Amino acid sequence: MAIKTPFQLLMLLGVVFLASSVSVSSRRSDQDQHQENPFLFKSNRAHKLFENENGHIHLLQRFDKRSKIFENLQNYRLLEYNSKPHTIFLPQHNDADFILAVLSGKAILTVLNPNDRNSFNLERGDTIKLPAGTIAYLANRHDKEDLRVLDLAIPVNRPGQVQSFLLSGSENQESFLSGFSKNILEASFNADYEEIERVLLEEHQKEPQHRRDLRDRRRQQGQEANLIVKVSRDQIQELSKNAKSSSKKSASSEYEPFNLGNRDPIYSNKFGNFFEITPEKNPQLQDLDILVNAVEIKEGSLLLPHYNSRATIIVTAVEGKGEFELVGHRNENQQEQREDEEEEEEGQERSAQVQRYRARLSPGDIFVIPAGHPVAVSASSNLYLVGFGINAENNQRNFLAGEEDNVISQIHRPVKELAFPGSAQQVDRLLKNQKQSYFANAQPQQREEESQRKRGHISSISGGF
């Protein structure tokens, strides 16, 4: 287009300036994404403990190895179990307490006790505690959908290390029974060792050397073939007999599963829902001082800024995409500091520079919200999050915006005058702008209206050209 008037020249410069601004903004956004964020654990940071054609088990890296701020999480580990339809995780026990939460699919969990057993039908949202040492097995009873289960593990032996003991043996995985001597086994079962070996144990002694070498290599690579195995439809039906479902009325059972979605949300509006069960309401969680929550954020919506007074929340993005912003201090992105530097700083006032930590969320990503750290989460598509809270008893969630439960609105007017640049009247008027509580539109209404006006104005100018 030939430039004939000063007005056309001005318009062209405006377009160039707008394009360059967008480019710079995009570069800054990309830089934010590539900065090391100590609060974000991408899905590819999980270690593969086991994998075969029927499913896998992944273990997230230790929290305390990532940042010093997570020292209080050194004895907490996060595992994800995934299995295909009509498969089963064979019986085992662990030296850790487990809080098990079903992310998707349908399962049958069987828990063994010395004198009986209990089976439970589990589905999305169901949660149950498995005490350390409990022998259990988990079957995917769905015909088409994969089973995804999230486990928060609290080891009882060595901090941060979980050990599993498998009851069944195969060519690729030894039963822990095989660790006993022949004499102990014969005396315990009152039978010949040959019969015990034939019925319960793998006959490793009769394996050719190349078979044993292959078995050892597969074990090192996490490819044991018989930890997750196929089951028939008839076997699934047999396991389902007398299986109980989670209670729809009470969350106070000492051993039965409870479902977050069966409760009324503690926060809810057209932009999202927040479900939570705390230690005060459930004896299974009280023993471990854990809370469990599930958050649904609608596309284009925002979980308003807030912080937790005591609890550190470990959050998993299950479905959808979004972004979180967390406010901390600048030195929190350092994994460790030299002891001599800490000694020099001891007794001195440390820098309290505020820094924003921001990251996009995709399914499988995990982020940690330490106590006292303000956070907000937005959804670019319908976002479903599941969280475990550590040190949960007497935790209080303080919202920093919204019409209800806004802690800032409780400040006395004279203190508002002293704390903020604006007057108390201006602060009150600003706080009342947001008519929603807990969840809101991620796009401010005023900005959205202004954007629409600008788009209409530019369209009219383009039409004139």
PDB file of C-alpha atoms in Angstrom, residues 38 64-69 71 331-342:
ATOM      1  CA  PRO A  38      11.751 -25.378  41.866  1.00  0.00           C
ATOM      2  CA  ASP A  64      14.023 -32.575  49.129  1.00  0.00           C
ATOM      3  CA  LYS A  65      16.609 -33.260  46.400  1.00  0.00           C
ATOM      4  CA  ARG A  66      15.073 -30.492  44.300  1.00  0.00           C
ATOM      5  CA  SER A  67      15.119 -27.560  46.715  1.00  0.00           C
ATOM      6  CA  LYS A  68      15.949 -26.885  50.356  1.00  0.00           C
ATOM      7  CA  ILE A  69      12.473 -25.496  50.857  1.00  0.00           C
ATOM      8  CA  GLU A  71      13.193 -30.464  53.487  1.00  0.00           C
ATOM      9  CA  ASN A 331      16.610 -17.395  46.704  1.00  0.00           C
ATOM     10  CA  GLU A 332      14.113 -20.272  46.612  1.00  0.00           C
ATOM     11  CA  ASN A 333      15.193 -21.240  43.102  1.00  0.00           C
ATOM     12  CA  GLN A 334      18.613 -22.258  44.441  1.00  0.00           C
ATOM     13  CA  GLN A 335      18.864 -25.960  45.105  1.00  0.00           C
ATOM     14  CA  GLU A 336      21.470 -25.627  47.859  1.00  0.00           C
ATOM     15  CA  GLN A 337      23.809 -23.102  49.425  1.00  0.00           C
ATOM     16  CA  ARG A 338      27.261 -23.491  50.932  1.00  0.00           C
ATOM     17  CA  GLU A 339      27.298 -23.918  54.696  1.00  0.00           C
ATOM     18  CA  ASP A 340      29.839 -21.137  55.153  1.00  0.00           C
ATOM     19  CA  GLU A 341      27.523 -18.717  53.335  1.00  0.00           C
ATOM     20  CA  GLU A 342      24.686 -19.721  55.633  1.00  0.00           C
TER      21      GLU A 342
END
